[in-house]
Amino acid sequence: MKTSSSAGSNTNIRERLGLRPIINVSGTMTALGASIIVPEAISAMAEMAPQWVEMDDLQRAASTVIARLTGGEAGFITACSASGITMAIAGAMTGTSLLAIERLPDDTGGLKSEVIIQLGHLVNYGAPLDQSVRVAGARVVPAGTVGATQDYHLREAINERTAAGLYVVTHHTAQYGMLSLEEFCEICHARGVPVIVDAASEYDLRGFLARGADIVIYSGHKFLGGPTSGIVTGRKDLVRSAYLQNRGVARAMKVGKESIAGAMAALEAWEKRDHAGIRQREKAALDLWKQSLQGMEGISAEIIPDPTANPLDRLQVFVRPESRFTAAGLASVLAAGSPPIIVRDHEVELGYFFLDPCNLHPGEAEIVAGQLHSVLTSKDRPADAMKTVRKDSSGALRWPD
Ligand SMILES: *Cc1c(COP(=O)(O)O)cnc(C)c1O
C-alpha cells in the first residue's frame, strides 16, 4: 500500500503531495519555496531535530558564527528577514526595557517611534516593507520622492522621536537618485540615529557594516541556501535589544532550533563554497540558453549583471510581436508546460523577462533550453501566447480552492 508519508517511499515528495515539478529560473523566491537547502544545513537540521537545547545558548553559538562571517559584534537567527527588520526596529525603540518590549506594538508611550525611510526604498517583497516597521509599533516617515532624495530630506526628517533610519538594498528600490549608504549613515549618525540595513538578498556579508550600518539583516534562505530564516548582525547593544523582542512582538515570529542550526551550517558552508565553480556552471547555463534562442524571430537575449552588483548574471530575454508571443504570454506558456518552468517575470509588462541560473538542479539547464526551443518553434500557438499583463489577484482570493 502506498502511504503519502512513508519515509521509504521512492516517489518524489512533490509527486506524493500532488505538487507540480517546477523548474525555478526565477530566483530565490518565497513563493517557490525560497531555496535549495545545502546538504550541510539539511544534516544539521536533522541532527538538531530530536535534541533538547537551551535556546539562548544555541543563539550564543550562532552569534559567534555570525560575527565571524559578517564582522558584526554579535548576531542571532530569526524566522526571516521581515521578522529581523521588525525586531531591529522594535529594539531601537525599546532598548533593553523588558516592560517596554511587552507593551509594543500599540503602547509606545515615552519611546522613540519614528523610522525614516527614503520613499524610493519603500518596496514590497511579498508584503510591504512599511508593514514590518508598523508591526513593531513604529511609524514610517518617508524622506524624499520616488526618484530623488536630497540630504536635507533626511536631515530634516530627524527629530527627537526618531528611533532609526532604515536603508534598503535591492533591485526593487529606485535605482538612482537615492542617498548612498555612506551619506545616509553620516546624516543619521550625526544625530545619534542608528541605521538598519535590509540586505536580505545580498551576497556581501561584511560590506554594509563596514560602510557604517549599525545593524544589517540577511535572509538565511536566499543565496546562503539555508532553511527559511533571517540573520541579524551588528552593534552588540542594538543586536541584544533586537533579540530581546523574542519576549514580545517577535514571539509570533518564532524560529526553531532546527532552523538556527541549519542557518549556522549554511553560513559555515558559504565560507567553504566553491564560488568560482558555481559561477562557471551558471555561466554555462546562460550561454546554453542564449544559444538556444539564437536566430528565433522576434527574440533576442543578453547576459546582464545583477543590478545590485551581486556576483551573478541573468539572461534578459526580449520578446517582440514578430515572435508571435508577448513576454507575458511566453512566460505563461513556459509555466504551463511540462515540466513547468517559472521565469523571472516581475518586469514582464516591459516586453522582457529574465532567466536566473542560481537555483538549478543538474540537468535542468538543458531542459529549459529544450523547452524554450520547442515552445518558440512549435506550429501550434497556445491560447496564451499573446497574453497581456493584467493585475489580477482573484487567484489569491480563491485559496484553498
Ligand atoms: C526577500 C527580501 C525580504 C524578505 O526576506 P524574508 O527573509 O523572506 O522575510 C526583505 N527585503 C528584501 C530586500 C528582500 O529581497
CSV table of C-alpha atoms and ligand atoms in Angstrom, one decimal:
chain,number,residue,atom,x,y,z
A,1,MET,CA,0.0,0.0,0.0
A,2,LYS,CA,1.2,3.5,-0.8
A,3,THR,CA,1.2,5.9,2.1
A,4,SER,CA,1.8,9.6,1.5
A,5,SER,CA,4.1,10.0,4.4
A,6,SER,CA,6.3,6.8,4.3
A,7,ALA,CA,9.9,7.8,4.5
A,8,GLY,CA,11.0,4.8,2.4
A,9,SER,CA,8.7,5.8,-0.5
A,10,ASN,CA,10.6,6.0,-3.7
A,11,THR,CA,8.3,8.6,-5.2
A,12,ASN,CA,9.3,12.2,-5.0
A,13,ILE,CA,7.7,14.1,-2.2
A,14,ARG,CA,6.3,16.6,-4.7
A,15,GLU,CA,4.6,13.8,-6.6
A,16,ARG,CA,3.2,12.3,-3.4
A,17,LEU,CA,1.8,15.7,-2.3
A,18,GLY,CA,0.3,16.3,-5.8
A,19,LEU,CA,2.7,19.3,-6.4
A,20,ARG,CA,3.9,20.3,-9.9
A,21,PRO,CA,7.6,19.5,-10.6
A,22,ILE,CA,8.6,23.1,-11.3
A,23,ILE,CA,11.9,24.3,-12.6
A,24,ASN,CA,12.9,27.6,-11.0
A,25,VAL,CA,14.6,30.1,-13.2
A,26,SER,CA,13.0,32.9,-11.3
A,27,GLY,CA,15.3,33.4,-8.3
A,28,THR,CA,15.2,32.7,-4.6
A,29,MET,CA,11.5,33.2,-4.3
A,30,THR,CA,9.5,32.7,-1.1
A,31,ALA,CA,6.5,31.7,-3.3
A,32,LEU,CA,8.6,28.9,-4.8
A,33,GLY,CA,10.0,27.5,-1.6
A,34,ALA,CA,12.8,30.0,-1.0
A,35,SER,CA,15.9,27.9,-1.7
A,36,ILE,CA,17.5,24.6,-2.4
A,37,ILE,CA,18.8,23.9,1.1
A,38,VAL,CA,22.5,23.0,1.0
A,39,PRO,CA,23.4,19.4,2.3
A,40,GLU,CA,25.3,20.8,5.3
A,41,ALA,CA,22.2,22.6,6.5
A,42,ILE,CA,20.0,19.6,5.9
A,43,SER,CA,22.2,17.4,8.1
A,44,ALA,CA,22.5,20.0,10.8
A,45,MET,CA,18.7,20.3,10.9
A,46,ALA,CA,18.1,16.6,11.0
A,47,GLU,CA,20.7,16.2,13.8
A,48,MET,CA,19.2,19.0,15.9
A,49,ALA,CA,15.6,18.0,15.4
A,50,PRO,CA,15.4,15.4,18.2
A,51,GLN,CA,17.6,17.2,20.7
A,52,TRP,CA,16.7,19.4,23.7
A,53,VAL,CA,18.8,22.5,23.7
A,54,GLU,CA,18.9,25.7,25.7
A,55,MET,CA,17.9,28.2,23.0
A,56,ASP,CA,19.8,31.2,24.4
A,57,ASP,CA,22.9,29.1,24.3
A,58,LEU,CA,22.2,28.0,20.8
A,59,GLN,CA,21.7,31.6,19.7
A,60,ARG,CA,25.0,32.5,21.5
A,61,ALA,CA,26.8,29.9,19.4
A,62,ALA,CA,25.0,31.4,16.3
A,63,SER,CA,26.2,34.9,17.4
A,64,THR,CA,29.8,33.7,17.2
A,65,VAL,CA,29.4,32.3,13.7
A,66,ILE,CA,27.5,35.3,12.5
A,67,ALA,CA,30.1,37.7,14.0
A,68,ARG,CA,32.9,35.8,12.3
A,69,LEU,CA,31.3,35.9,8.9
A,70,THR,CA,29.9,39.4,8.9
A,71,GLY,CA,32.3,41.3,11.1
A,72,GLY,CA,29.4,42.3,13.4
A,73,GLU,CA,29.9,42.4,17.2
A,74,ALA,CA,27.0,40.0,17.7
A,75,GLY,CA,24.1,38.4,15.9
A,76,PHE,CA,21.2,36.0,16.0
A,77,ILE,CA,18.9,33.9,13.8
A,78,THR,CA,15.3,34.7,13.4
A,79,ALA,CA,12.4,33.4,11.3
A,80,CYS,CA,13.1,35.5,8.2
A,81,SER,CA,14.4,38.9,7.1
A,82,ALA,CA,11.0,40.5,7.6
A,83,SER,CA,11.0,39.5,11.2
A,84,GLY,CA,14.6,40.6,11.6
A,85,ILE,CA,13.6,44.1,10.4
A,86,THR,CA,10.7,44.2,12.9
A,87,MET,CA,12.9,43.1,15.7
A,88,ALA,CA,15.7,45.5,14.9
A,89,ILE,CA,13.3,48.4,14.8
A,90,ALA,CA,11.5,47.3,18.0
A,91,GLY,CA,14.9,47.0,19.6
A,92,ALA,CA,15.9,50.5,18.6
A,93,MET,CA,12.6,51.7,20.2
A,94,THR,CA,12.7,49.8,23.5
A,95,GLY,CA,16.4,49.3,24.2
A,96,THR,CA,16.6,46.7,26.9
A,97,SER,CA,13.5,47.7,28.8
A,98,LEU,CA,11.7,44.4,29.2
A,99,LEU,CA,8.5,46.2,30.1
A,100,ALA,CA,8.6,48.4,27.0
A,101,ILE,CA,9.1,45.2,25.0
A,102,GLU,CA,5.9,43.7,26.4
A,103,ARG,CA,4.0,46.9,25.7
A,104,LEU,CA,4.7,47.0,22.0
A,105,PRO,CA,3.2,47.5,19.5
A,106,ASP,CA,0.4,49.8,20.5
A,107,ASP,CA,1.8,51.3,23.7
A,108,THR,CA,4.8,53.2,22.7
A,109,GLY,CA,4.4,55.9,25.3
A,110,GLY,CA,7.8,57.5,26.1
A,111,LEU,CA,9.6,55.6,23.3
A,112,LYS,CA,11.1,57.0,20.1
A,113,SER,CA,8.8,55.6,17.5
A,114,GLU,CA,9.5,57.1,14.1
A,115,VAL,CA,11.6,55.3,11.4
A,116,ILE,CA,12.8,57.2,8.4
A,117,ILE,CA,12.9,55.5,5.0
A,118,GLN,CA,13.7,57.0,1.6
A,119,LEU,CA,10.4,56.9,-0.4
A,120,GLY,CA,12.2,55.1,-3.2
A,121,HIS,CA,13.1,52.4,-0.7
A,122,LEU,CA,9.5,51.5,0.3
A,123,VAL,CA,9.5,48.2,-1.6
A,124,ASN,CA,7.3,45.1,-1.4
A,125,TYR,CA,8.9,41.7,-1.1
A,126,GLY,CA,5.7,39.7,-0.9
A,127,ALA,CA,4.4,42.1,1.8
A,128,PRO,CA,5.0,45.8,2.1
A,129,LEU,CA,8.2,46.8,3.9
A,130,ASP,CA,6.5,49.5,5.8
A,131,GLN,CA,4.3,46.9,7.5
A,132,SER,CA,7.4,45.2,9.0
A,133,VAL,CA,8.0,48.6,10.6
A,134,ARG,CA,4.5,49.2,11.7
A,135,VAL,CA,4.3,45.7,13.3
A,136,ALA,CA,6.9,46.9,15.8
A,137,GLY,CA,4.6,49.8,16.7
A,138,ALA,CA,6.7,52.4,14.8
A,139,ARG,CA,5.5,54.9,12.3
A,140,VAL,CA,7.2,55.2,8.9
A,141,VAL,CA,8.4,58.7,8.0
A,142,PRO,CA,9.2,58.8,4.2
A,143,ALA,CA,12.0,61.0,3.1
A,144,GLY,CA,12.4,62.4,-0.4
A,145,THR,CA,10.4,61.5,-3.5
A,146,VAL,CA,10.1,58.3,-5.5
A,147,GLY,CA,13.1,59.2,-7.7
A,148,ALA,CA,15.2,61.5,-5.6
A,149,THR,CA,16.3,62.1,-2.0
A,150,GLN,CA,18.4,65.1,-1.1
A,151,ASP,CA,20.5,65.3,2.1
A,152,TYR,CA,18.0,67.8,3.6
A,153,HIS,CA,15.1,65.5,3.1
A,154,LEU,CA,16.7,63.0,5.6
A,155,ARG,CA,18.3,65.6,7.8
A,156,GLU,CA,15.0,67.5,8.4
A,157,ALA,CA,13.0,64.3,8.9
A,158,ILE,CA,15.1,63.5,12.0
A,159,ASN,CA,13.7,64.7,15.3
A,160,GLU,CA,13.7,63.6,19.0
A,161,ARG,CA,11.2,60.9,18.2
A,162,THR,CA,13.4,59.2,15.5
A,163,ALA,CA,14.2,55.6,16.5
A,164,ALA,CA,16.1,54.6,13.4
A,165,GLY,CA,16.8,55.1,9.8
A,166,LEU,CA,16.0,52.1,7.6
A,167,TYR,CA,18.1,51.6,4.4
A,168,VAL,CA,17.1,49.0,1.7
A,169,VAL,CA,19.5,47.3,-0.7
A,170,THR,CA,17.7,45.5,-3.6
A,171,HIS,CA,16.9,45.8,-7.3
A,172,HIS,CA,13.3,46.6,-6.2
A,173,THR,CA,14.2,50.1,-4.9
A,174,ALA,CA,14.5,53.1,-7.1
A,175,GLN,CA,17.9,52.6,-8.7
A,176,TYR,CA,19.0,56.2,-8.9
A,177,GLY,CA,18.7,59.4,-7.1
A,178,MET,CA,18.8,57.9,-3.6
A,179,LEU,CA,21.2,58.7,-0.9
A,180,SER,CA,24.2,56.4,-0.7
A,181,LEU,CA,24.6,54.2,2.4
A,182,GLU,CA,27.5,56.4,3.4
A,183,GLU,CA,25.5,59.6,3.1
A,184,PHE,CA,22.6,58.1,4.9
A,185,CYS,CA,24.8,56.9,7.8
A,186,GLU,CA,26.6,60.2,8.0
A,187,ILE,CA,23.4,62.2,8.4
A,188,CYS,CA,21.8,59.7,10.8
A,189,HIS,CA,24.9,59.2,13.0
A,190,ALA,CA,25.4,63.0,13.3
A,191,ARG,CA,22.1,63.0,15.3
A,192,GLY,CA,22.8,59.7,17.1
A,193,VAL,CA,20.2,57.8,15.0
A,194,PRO,CA,21.1,54.1,14.3
A,195,VAL,CA,21.0,52.8,10.7
A,196,ILE,CA,19.4,49.5,10.0
A,197,VAL,CA,20.1,47.9,6.6
A,198,ASP,CA,17.8,45.4,4.9
A,199,ALA,CA,20.3,43.4,2.8
A,200,ALA,CA,18.0,40.3,2.6
A,201,SER,CA,19.1,39.3,-0.8
A,202,GLU,CA,22.7,40.5,-0.9
A,203,TYR,CA,25.8,38.3,-1.1
A,204,ASP,CA,28.1,40.7,0.6
A,205,LEU,CA,28.0,39.7,4.3
A,206,ARG,CA,30.6,42.3,5.5
A,207,GLY,CA,30.3,45.4,3.3
A,208,PHE,CA,27.3,47.1,4.7
A,209,LEU,CA,28.6,47.0,8.3
A,210,ALA,CA,32.0,48.1,7.1
A,211,ARG,CA,30.4,51.1,5.3
A,212,GLY,CA,28.7,52.3,8.5
A,213,ALA,CA,25.5,50.4,9.1
A,214,ASP,CA,24.7,49.6,12.8
A,215,ILE,CA,22.5,46.6,12.1
A,216,VAL,CA,22.3,44.5,8.9
A,217,ILE,CA,19.7,41.9,8.1
A,218,TYR,CA,20.1,39.0,5.7
A,219,SER,CA,17.9,36.1,4.6
A,220,GLY,CA,19.2,32.7,5.5
A,221,HIS,CA,17.3,31.1,2.7
A,222,LYS,CA,18.4,33.2,-0.3
A,223,PHE,CA,22.0,32.9,-1.6
A,224,LEU,CA,23.2,31.2,1.6
A,225,GLY,CA,21.0,28.2,0.8
A,226,GLY,CA,19.9,27.8,4.4
A,227,PRO,CA,16.4,26.9,5.8
A,228,THR,CA,13.8,29.7,5.9
A,229,SER,CA,15.5,32.1,8.4
A,230,GLY,CA,16.8,35.6,8.9
A,231,ILE,CA,20.2,36.8,10.2
A,232,VAL,CA,20.6,39.9,12.3
A,233,THR,CA,24.1,41.2,12.8
A,234,GLY,CA,25.8,44.4,14.0
A,235,ARG,CA,26.4,46.5,17.1
A,236,LYS,CA,26.1,44.4,20.2
A,237,ASP,CA,23.8,46.7,22.2
A,238,LEU,CA,21.3,47.0,19.3
A,239,VAL,CA,21.5,43.3,18.5
A,240,ARG,CA,20.8,42.5,22.1
A,241,SER,CA,17.8,44.8,22.2
A,242,ALA,CA,16.5,43.3,18.9
A,243,TYR,CA,17.0,39.7,20.3
A,244,LEU,CA,15.0,40.6,23.5
A,245,GLN,CA,11.9,41.1,21.3
A,246,ASN,CA,11.5,37.3,21.4
A,247,ARG,CA,9.8,38.1,24.7
A,248,GLY,CA,7.5,40.5,22.9
A,249,VAL,CA,6.3,41.0,19.3
A,250,ALA,CA,8.7,38.5,17.9
A,251,ARG,CA,7.1,35.7,19.8
A,252,ALA,CA,4.8,35.5,16.8
A,253,MET,CA,7.9,35.1,14.5
A,254,LYS,CA,9.4,32.2,16.4
A,255,VAL,CA,12.4,30.4,14.9
A,256,GLY,CA,13.0,26.7,15.7
A,257,LYS,CA,16.2,25.1,16.9
A,258,GLU,CA,16.4,23.2,13.6
A,259,SER,CA,16.4,26.4,11.6
A,260,ILE,CA,19.0,28.0,13.8
A,261,ALA,CA,21.3,25.0,13.4
A,262,GLY,CA,20.5,24.9,9.7
A,263,ALA,CA,21.3,28.6,9.2
A,264,MET,CA,24.5,28.3,11.1
A,265,ALA,CA,25.6,25.3,8.9
A,266,ALA,CA,24.7,27.3,5.8
A,267,LEU,CA,26.8,30.2,6.9
A,268,GLU,CA,29.8,27.9,7.5
A,269,ALA,CA,29.2,26.1,4.2
A,270,TRP,CA,29.2,29.6,2.5
A,271,GLU,CA,32.7,30.2,3.8
A,272,LYS,CA,33.9,27.0,2.0
A,273,ARG,CA,31.7,27.0,-1.0
A,274,ASP,CA,33.3,26.8,-4.5
A,275,HIS,CA,32.0,30.2,-5.6
A,276,ALA,CA,34.1,30.2,-8.8
A,277,GLY,CA,32.8,26.7,-9.8
A,278,ILE,CA,29.2,27.8,-9.2
A,279,ARG,CA,29.7,30.9,-11.2
A,280,GLN,CA,31.1,28.8,-14.0
A,281,ARG,CA,28.1,26.4,-14.0
A,282,GLU,CA,25.8,29.4,-14.1
A,283,LYS,CA,27.7,30.9,-17.0
A,284,ALA,CA,27.4,27.6,-18.9
A,285,ALA,CA,23.6,27.7,-18.4
A,286,LEU,CA,23.3,31.3,-19.6
A,287,ASP,CA,25.4,30.6,-22.7
A,288,LEU,CA,23.3,27.5,-23.4
A,289,TRP,CA,20.0,29.4,-23.1
A,290,LYS,CA,21.3,32.3,-25.2
A,291,GLN,CA,22.4,29.9,-27.9
A,292,SER,CA,19.1,28.1,-27.9
A,293,LEU,CA,17.4,31.5,-28.6
A,294,GLN,CA,19.8,32.4,-31.4
A,295,GLY,CA,18.0,33.2,-34.7
A,296,MET,CA,14.5,32.9,-33.2
A,297,GLU,CA,12.4,35.5,-35.0
A,298,GLY,CA,11.4,38.4,-32.6
A,299,ILE,CA,13.5,37.1,-29.8
A,300,SER,CA,16.8,38.5,-28.6
A,301,ALA,CA,18.7,37.8,-25.4
A,302,GLU,CA,21.5,39.4,-23.5
A,303,ILE,CA,23.5,38.4,-20.4
A,304,ILE,CA,23.0,41.1,-17.8
A,305,PRO,CA,24.9,41.6,-14.5
A,306,ASP,CA,22.9,41.7,-11.3
A,307,PRO,CA,21.6,45.3,-10.6
A,308,THR,CA,22.9,45.5,-7.1
A,309,ALA,CA,26.3,44.1,-8.0
A,310,ASN,CA,25.9,40.6,-6.6
A,311,PRO,CA,28.3,38.2,-8.3
A,312,LEU,CA,25.6,36.9,-10.6
A,313,ASP,CA,24.4,37.3,-14.2
A,314,ARG,CA,21.0,36.6,-15.7
A,315,LEU,CA,19.7,36.2,-19.2
A,316,GLN,CA,17.4,39.0,-20.3
A,317,VAL,CA,15.0,37.7,-22.9
A,318,PHE,CA,13.3,40.3,-25.1
A,319,VAL,CA,10.1,39.2,-26.8
A,320,ARG,CA,8.8,41.2,-29.7
A,321,PRO,CA,5.5,40.7,-31.6
A,322,GLU,CA,7.3,39.0,-34.6
A,323,SER,CA,7.8,36.0,-32.3
A,324,ARG,CA,4.0,35.7,-32.1
A,325,PHE,CA,4.4,35.9,-28.4
A,326,THR,CA,4.2,38.6,-25.8
A,327,ALA,CA,6.8,38.4,-23.0
A,328,ALA,CA,3.9,37.6,-20.6
A,329,GLY,CA,2.5,35.1,-23.0
A,330,LEU,CA,5.8,33.2,-23.4
A,331,ALA,CA,6.3,33.2,-19.6
A,332,SER,CA,2.9,31.8,-19.1
A,333,VAL,CA,3.2,29.1,-21.7
A,334,LEU,CA,6.5,28.0,-20.2
A,335,ALA,CA,4.9,27.9,-16.7
A,336,ALA,CA,2.1,25.8,-18.1
A,337,GLY,CA,4.4,23.4,-19.8
A,338,SER,CA,5.8,20.0,-18.9
A,339,PRO,CA,7.8,20.4,-16.8
A,340,PRO,CA,6.6,23.8,-15.7
A,341,ILE,CA,9.3,26.5,-16.0
A,342,ILE,CA,8.9,29.6,-13.8
A,343,VAL,CA,10.8,32.6,-15.2
A,344,ARG,CA,11.7,35.9,-13.5
A,345,ASP,CA,8.8,38.0,-14.8
A,346,HIS,CA,8.4,41.0,-12.5
A,347,GLU,CA,9.1,43.4,-15.3
A,348,VAL,CA,7.3,41.4,-18.0
A,349,GLU,CA,5.0,44.3,-18.9
A,350,LEU,CA,8.1,46.0,-20.5
A,351,GLY,CA,8.4,43.2,-23.0
A,352,TYR,CA,11.1,41.0,-21.4
A,353,PHE,CA,11.8,38.5,-18.7
A,354,PHE,CA,14.9,37.1,-17.1
A,355,LEU,CA,16.2,33.6,-16.7
A,356,ASP,CA,18.0,33.2,-13.4
A,357,PRO,CA,20.6,30.4,-13.2
A,358,CYS,CA,21.1,30.3,-9.4
A,359,ASN,CA,18.7,27.6,-8.4
A,360,LEU,CA,19.1,24.8,-10.9
A,361,HIS,CA,19.4,21.1,-10.2
A,362,PRO,CA,21.7,19.1,-12.5
A,363,GLY,CA,20.2,18.6,-16.0
A,364,GLU,CA,17.6,21.4,-15.6
A,365,ALA,CA,19.5,24.0,-17.7
A,366,GLU,CA,19.2,21.6,-20.7
A,367,ILE,CA,15.5,21.1,-20.1
A,368,VAL,CA,15.0,24.8,-20.0
A,369,ALA,CA,16.9,25.2,-23.3
A,370,GLY,CA,14.9,22.4,-24.9
A,371,GLN,CA,11.5,23.9,-23.8
A,372,LEU,CA,12.4,27.4,-25.0
A,373,HIS,CA,13.3,26.0,-28.4
A,374,SER,CA,10.2,23.7,-28.7
A,375,VAL,CA,7.7,26.3,-27.5
A,376,LEU,CA,9.1,29.0,-29.8
A,377,THR,CA,9.3,26.7,-32.9
A,378,SER,CA,6.0,24.9,-32.3
A,379,LYS,CA,3.4,25.2,-35.1
A,380,ASP,CA,0.6,25.3,-32.6
A,381,ARG,CA,0.0,28.7,-31.0
A,382,PRO,CA,-1.0,28.2,-27.4
A,383,ALA,CA,-4.1,30.3,-26.4
A,384,ASP,CA,-2.0,32.3,-24.0
A,385,ALA,CA,0.8,33.2,-26.5
A,386,MET,CA,-0.3,36.9,-26.9
A,387,LYS,CA,-1.5,37.3,-23.3
A,388,THR,CA,-1.2,40.8,-22.0
A,389,VAL,CA,-0.4,41.7,-18.4
A,390,ARG,CA,-3.2,42.5,-16.1
A,391,LYS,CA,-3.1,42.9,-12.4
A,392,ASP,CA,-5.3,40.2,-11.1
A,393,SER,CA,-5.5,39.0,-7.5
A,394,SER,CA,-8.5,36.8,-7.9
A,395,GLY,CA,-6.4,33.6,-7.9
A,396,ALA,CA,-5.0,34.5,-4.5
A,397,LEU,CA,-8.5,35.0,-3.1
A,398,ARG,CA,-9.6,31.6,-4.2
A,399,TRP,CA,-7.2,29.8,-1.9
A,400,PRO,CA,-7.6,27.0,-0.8
A,401,ASP,CA,-9.8,26.2,-3.7
B,1,LIG,C1,13.5,38.8,0.3
B,1,LIG,C2,13.6,40.1,0.9
B,1,LIG,C3,13.0,40.4,2.1
B,1,LIG,C4,12.2,39.4,2.8
B,1,LIG,O1,13.0,38.4,3.3
B,1,LIG,P1,12.4,37.2,4.0
B,1,LIG,O2,13.6,36.6,4.7
B,1,LIG,O3,11.8,36.3,3.0
B,1,LIG,O4,11.5,37.7,5.0
B,1,LIG,C5,13.1,41.7,2.6
B,1,LIG,N1,13.8,42.6,1.9
B,1,LIG,C6,14.4,42.4,0.7
B,1,LIG,C7,15.2,43.5,0.1
B,1,LIG,C8,14.3,41.1,0.2
B,1,LIG,O5,14.9,40.9,-1.0
